[in-house]
Short mmCIF file of C-alpha atoms in Angstrom, two decimals:
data_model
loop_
_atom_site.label_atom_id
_atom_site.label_comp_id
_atom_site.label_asym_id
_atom_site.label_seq_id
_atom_site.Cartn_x
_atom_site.Cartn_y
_atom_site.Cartn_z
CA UNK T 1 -23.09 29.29 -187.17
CA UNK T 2 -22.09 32.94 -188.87
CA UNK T 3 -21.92 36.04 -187.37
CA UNK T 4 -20.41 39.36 -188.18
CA UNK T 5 -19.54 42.41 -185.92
CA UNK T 6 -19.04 46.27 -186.85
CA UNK T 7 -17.49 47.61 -183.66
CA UNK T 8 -18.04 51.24 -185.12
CA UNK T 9 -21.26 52.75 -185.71
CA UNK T 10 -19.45 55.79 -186.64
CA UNK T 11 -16.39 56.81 -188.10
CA UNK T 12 -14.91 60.27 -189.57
CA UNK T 13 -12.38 61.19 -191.41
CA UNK T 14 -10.20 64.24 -192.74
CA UNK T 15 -10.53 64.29 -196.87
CA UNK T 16 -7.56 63.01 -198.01
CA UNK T 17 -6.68 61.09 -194.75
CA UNK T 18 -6.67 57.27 -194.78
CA UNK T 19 -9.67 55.56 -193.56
CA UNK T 20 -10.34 52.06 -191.74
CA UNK T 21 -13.87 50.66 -191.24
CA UNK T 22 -13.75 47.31 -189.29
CA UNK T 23 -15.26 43.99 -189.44
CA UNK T 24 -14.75 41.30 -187.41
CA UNK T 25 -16.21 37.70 -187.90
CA UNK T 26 -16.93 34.37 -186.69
CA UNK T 27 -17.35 30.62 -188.43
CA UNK T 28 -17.18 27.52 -187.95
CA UNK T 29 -15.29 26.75 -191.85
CA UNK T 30 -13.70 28.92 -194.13
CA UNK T 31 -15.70 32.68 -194.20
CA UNK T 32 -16.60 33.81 -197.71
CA UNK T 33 -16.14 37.68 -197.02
CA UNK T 34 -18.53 40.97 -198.76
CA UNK T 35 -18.25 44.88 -198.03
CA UNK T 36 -20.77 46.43 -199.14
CA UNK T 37 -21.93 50.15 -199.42
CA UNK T 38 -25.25 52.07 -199.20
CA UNK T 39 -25.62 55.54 -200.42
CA UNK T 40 -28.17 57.91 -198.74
CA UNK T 41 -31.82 57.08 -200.23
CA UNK T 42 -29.94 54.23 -202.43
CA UNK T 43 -30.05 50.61 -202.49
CA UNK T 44 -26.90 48.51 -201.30
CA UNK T 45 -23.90 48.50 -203.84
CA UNK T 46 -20.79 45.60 -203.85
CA UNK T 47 -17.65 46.66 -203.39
CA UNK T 48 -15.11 43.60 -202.84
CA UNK T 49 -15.38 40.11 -202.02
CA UNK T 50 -12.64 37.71 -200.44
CA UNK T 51 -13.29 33.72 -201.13
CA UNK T 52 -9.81 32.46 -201.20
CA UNK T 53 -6.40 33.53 -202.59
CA UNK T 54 -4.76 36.72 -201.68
CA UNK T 55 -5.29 37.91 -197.92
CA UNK T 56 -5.55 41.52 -199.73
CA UNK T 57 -8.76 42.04 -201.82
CA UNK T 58 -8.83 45.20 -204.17
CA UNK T 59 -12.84 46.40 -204.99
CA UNK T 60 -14.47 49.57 -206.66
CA UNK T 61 -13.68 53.07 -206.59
CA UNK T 62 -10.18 52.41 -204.58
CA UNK T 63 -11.55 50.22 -201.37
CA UNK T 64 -8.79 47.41 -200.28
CA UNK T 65 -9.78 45.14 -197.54
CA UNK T 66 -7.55 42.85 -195.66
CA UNK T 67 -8.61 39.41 -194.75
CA UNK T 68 -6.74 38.25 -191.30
CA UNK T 69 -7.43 34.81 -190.50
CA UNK T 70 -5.61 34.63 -187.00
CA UNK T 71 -7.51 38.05 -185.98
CA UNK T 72 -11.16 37.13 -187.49
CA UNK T 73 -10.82 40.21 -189.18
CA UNK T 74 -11.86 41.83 -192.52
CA UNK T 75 -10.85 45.42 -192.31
CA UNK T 76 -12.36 47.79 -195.02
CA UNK T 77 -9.27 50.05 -196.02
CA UNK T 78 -8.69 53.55 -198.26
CA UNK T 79 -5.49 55.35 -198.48
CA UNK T 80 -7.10 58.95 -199.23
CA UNK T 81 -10.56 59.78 -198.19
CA UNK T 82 -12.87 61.64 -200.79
CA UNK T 83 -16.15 63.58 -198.95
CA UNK T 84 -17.93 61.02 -201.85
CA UNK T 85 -17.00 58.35 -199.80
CA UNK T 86 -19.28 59.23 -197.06
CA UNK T 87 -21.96 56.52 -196.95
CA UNK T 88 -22.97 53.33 -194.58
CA UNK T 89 -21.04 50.29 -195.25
CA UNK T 90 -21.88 47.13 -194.72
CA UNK T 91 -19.65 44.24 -193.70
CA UNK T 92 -21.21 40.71 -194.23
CA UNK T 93 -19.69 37.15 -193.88
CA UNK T 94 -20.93 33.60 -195.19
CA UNK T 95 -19.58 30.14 -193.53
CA UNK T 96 -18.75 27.92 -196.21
CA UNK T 97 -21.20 24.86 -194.23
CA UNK T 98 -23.86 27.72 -194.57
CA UNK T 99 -26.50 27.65 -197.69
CA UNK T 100 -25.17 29.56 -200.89
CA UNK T 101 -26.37 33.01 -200.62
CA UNK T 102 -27.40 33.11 -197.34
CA UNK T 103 -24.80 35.92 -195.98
CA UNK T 104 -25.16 37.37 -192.53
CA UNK T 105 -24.94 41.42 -192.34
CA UNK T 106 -23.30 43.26 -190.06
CA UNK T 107 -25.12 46.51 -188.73
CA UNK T 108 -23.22 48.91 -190.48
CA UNK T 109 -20.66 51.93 -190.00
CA UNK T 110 -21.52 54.97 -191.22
CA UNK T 111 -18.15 57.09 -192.90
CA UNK T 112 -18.59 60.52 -192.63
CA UNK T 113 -15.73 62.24 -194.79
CA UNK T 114 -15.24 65.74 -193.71
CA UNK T 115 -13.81 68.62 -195.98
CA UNK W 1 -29.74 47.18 -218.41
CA UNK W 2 -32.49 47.64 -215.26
CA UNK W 3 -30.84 45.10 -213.40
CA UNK W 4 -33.00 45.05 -210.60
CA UNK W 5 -36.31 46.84 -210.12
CA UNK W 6 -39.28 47.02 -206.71
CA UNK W 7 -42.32 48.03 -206.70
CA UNK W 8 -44.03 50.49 -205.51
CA UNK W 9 -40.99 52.30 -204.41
CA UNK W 10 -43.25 53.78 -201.50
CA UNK W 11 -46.28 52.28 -199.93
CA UNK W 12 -48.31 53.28 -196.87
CA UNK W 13 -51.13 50.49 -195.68
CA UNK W 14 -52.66 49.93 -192.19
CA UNK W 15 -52.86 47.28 -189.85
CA UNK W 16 -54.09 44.57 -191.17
CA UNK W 17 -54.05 44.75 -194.57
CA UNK W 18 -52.40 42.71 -196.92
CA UNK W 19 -49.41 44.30 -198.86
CA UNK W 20 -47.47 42.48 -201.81
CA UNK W 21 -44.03 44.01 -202.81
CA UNK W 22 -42.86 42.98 -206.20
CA UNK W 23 -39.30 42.35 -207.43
CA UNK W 24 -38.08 41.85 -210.92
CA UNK W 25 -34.49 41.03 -212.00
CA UNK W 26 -33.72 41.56 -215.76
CA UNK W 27 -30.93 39.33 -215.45
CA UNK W 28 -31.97 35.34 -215.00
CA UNK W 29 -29.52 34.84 -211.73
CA UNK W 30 -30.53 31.96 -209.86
CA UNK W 31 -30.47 33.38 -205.79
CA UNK W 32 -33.19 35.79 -204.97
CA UNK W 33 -33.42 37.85 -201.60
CA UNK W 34 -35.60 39.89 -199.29
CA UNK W 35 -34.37 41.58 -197.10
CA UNK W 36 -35.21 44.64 -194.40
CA UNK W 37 -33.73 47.54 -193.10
CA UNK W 38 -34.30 49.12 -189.48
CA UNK W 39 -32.11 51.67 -187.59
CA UNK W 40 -29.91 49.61 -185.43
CA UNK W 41 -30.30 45.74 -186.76
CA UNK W 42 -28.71 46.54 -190.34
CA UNK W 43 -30.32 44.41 -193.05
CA UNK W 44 -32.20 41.06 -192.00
CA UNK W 45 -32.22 38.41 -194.36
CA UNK W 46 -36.24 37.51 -194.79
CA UNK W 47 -36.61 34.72 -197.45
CA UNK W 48 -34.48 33.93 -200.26
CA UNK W 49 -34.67 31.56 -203.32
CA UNK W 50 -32.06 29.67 -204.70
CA UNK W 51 -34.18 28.80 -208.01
CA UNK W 52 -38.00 28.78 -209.03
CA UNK W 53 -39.97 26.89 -207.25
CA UNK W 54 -37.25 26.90 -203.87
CA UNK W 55 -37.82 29.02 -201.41
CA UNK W 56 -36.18 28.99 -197.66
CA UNK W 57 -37.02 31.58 -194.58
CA UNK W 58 -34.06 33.70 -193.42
CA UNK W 59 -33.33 35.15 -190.09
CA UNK W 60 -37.30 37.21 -189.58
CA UNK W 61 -39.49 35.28 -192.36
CA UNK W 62 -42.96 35.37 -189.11
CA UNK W 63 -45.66 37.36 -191.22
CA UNK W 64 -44.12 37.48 -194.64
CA UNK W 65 -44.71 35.11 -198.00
CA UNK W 66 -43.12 34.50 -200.95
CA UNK W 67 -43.30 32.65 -204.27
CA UNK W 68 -41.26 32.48 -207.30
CA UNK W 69 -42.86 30.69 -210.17
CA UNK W 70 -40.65 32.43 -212.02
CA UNK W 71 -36.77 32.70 -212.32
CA UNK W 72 -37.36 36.56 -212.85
CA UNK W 73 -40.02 37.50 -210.03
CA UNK W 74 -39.82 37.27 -206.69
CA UNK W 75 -42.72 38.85 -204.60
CA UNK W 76 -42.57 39.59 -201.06
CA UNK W 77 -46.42 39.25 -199.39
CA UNK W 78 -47.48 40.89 -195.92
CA UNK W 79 -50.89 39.06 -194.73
CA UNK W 80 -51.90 40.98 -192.31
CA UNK W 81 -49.53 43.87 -191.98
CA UNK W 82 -48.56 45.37 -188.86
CA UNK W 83 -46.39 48.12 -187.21
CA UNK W 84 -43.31 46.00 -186.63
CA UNK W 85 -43.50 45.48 -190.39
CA UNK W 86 -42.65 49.55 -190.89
CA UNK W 87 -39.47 49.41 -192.54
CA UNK W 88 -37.09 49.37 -195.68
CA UNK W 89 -37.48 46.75 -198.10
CA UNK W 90 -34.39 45.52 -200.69
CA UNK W 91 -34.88 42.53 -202.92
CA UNK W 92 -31.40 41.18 -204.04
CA UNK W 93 -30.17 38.83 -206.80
CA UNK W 94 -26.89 36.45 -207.32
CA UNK W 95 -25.39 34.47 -209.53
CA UNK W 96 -24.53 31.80 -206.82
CA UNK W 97 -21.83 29.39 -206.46
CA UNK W 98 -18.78 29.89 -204.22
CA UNK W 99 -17.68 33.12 -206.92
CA UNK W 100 -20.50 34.54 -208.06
CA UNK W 101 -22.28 34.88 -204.74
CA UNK W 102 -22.16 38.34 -204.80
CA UNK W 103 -25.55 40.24 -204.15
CA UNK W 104 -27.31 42.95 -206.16
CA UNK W 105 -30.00 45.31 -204.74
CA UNK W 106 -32.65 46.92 -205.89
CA UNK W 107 -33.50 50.62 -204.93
CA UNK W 108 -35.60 49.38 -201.89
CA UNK W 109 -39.30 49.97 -201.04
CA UNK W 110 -40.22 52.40 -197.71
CA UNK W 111 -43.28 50.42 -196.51
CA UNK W 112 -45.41 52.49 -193.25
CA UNK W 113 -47.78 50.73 -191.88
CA UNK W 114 -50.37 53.23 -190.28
#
């Protein structure tokens, strides 16, 4: 069984402040790992992925996310917020004895970045 | 490059009517998706296809068809449409395999159903 968790349905942030959106997950294997984001009116764009390797993941337009096996966790991370950023992102999480493809979503944060 | 494309971006029907939504990848990637989104559940994963010719329900697949004869199309079907079925539709396309499973959306569908 899979299941993902986005303990914030909101978060803000100062422009040029760093920003955390959190994920948390559960498995029964290994987790194959996605953060995803939506902007307004838009359909859902990739940003990173972690399979295996490195327990830091670098994706598009300067997102890092930190896989942390002990803590379940795969923390969506920026070190300067841009008001662009502002969207709803989506965390999602696939167990590796789960069916190619078939990811679980979480129900998304929504960054607002604030001037 | 289109990537991928749904049609009709907006649709209104009423109860009871049937309702296809189409979905076209330009691409020939093997995994196709449906999925919908409501306030407060995120997206729920409807059907998805790991080839033509497979198709497997997701998490919310009661009142919904698909096909895919082929690699390229993947049509979502409402048989008798009703309220619950008011939502945001996004087809979705991957590679597949344990590093090319990541997921590419189309622009979505807004489907009210009077």
């Amino acid at each position: 069984a899979q299941s993902v968790a986005q303990p914030e349905d909101q978060v803000n942030v100062a422009e040029g402040n760093p920003l955390t959106v959190k994920c948390t997950y559960s498995v029964s294997g290994n987790p194959y790992l996605f953060w995803y984001v939506q902007y307004p009116n838009r359909g859902l764009q990739f940003l990173l992925k972690y399979i295996t390797g490195d327990n830091l993941v670098k994706g598009s337009y300067g997102f890092e996310a930190e896989f942390n096996k002990s803590q379940t966790s795969f923390h969506l991370k920026k070190p300067s917020a841009l008001v662009s950023d502002s969207a709803l992102y989506f965390c999602a999480v696939r167990d590796e004895y789960t069916n190619a493809g078939k990811s679980t979503f979480g129900d998304g944060t929504t960054l607002t970045v604030k001037p | 490059d289109a990537g991928i494309t749904q049609s009709p971006r907006y649709k209104i029907t009423e109860t009871g009517r049937q309702v296809t939504l189409m979905c076209h990848q330009t691409w020939s990637h093997s995994y196709m998706f449906w999925y919908r989104q409501d306030l407060g559940h995120g997206l729920r994963l409807i059907y998805y296809s790991a080839a033509a010719d497979i198709t497997d329900k997701g998490e919310v697949p009661d009142g919904y068809v698909v096909s895919r004869s082929k690699t390229e199309n993947f049509p979502l079907t409402l048989e008798s449409a009703t309220r619950s079925q008011t939502s945001v539709y996004f087809c979705a396309a991957a590679l597949g395999g344990q590093n090319f499973e990541t997921q590419y959306f189309g622009p979505g569908t807004r489907l009210l159903v009077l």
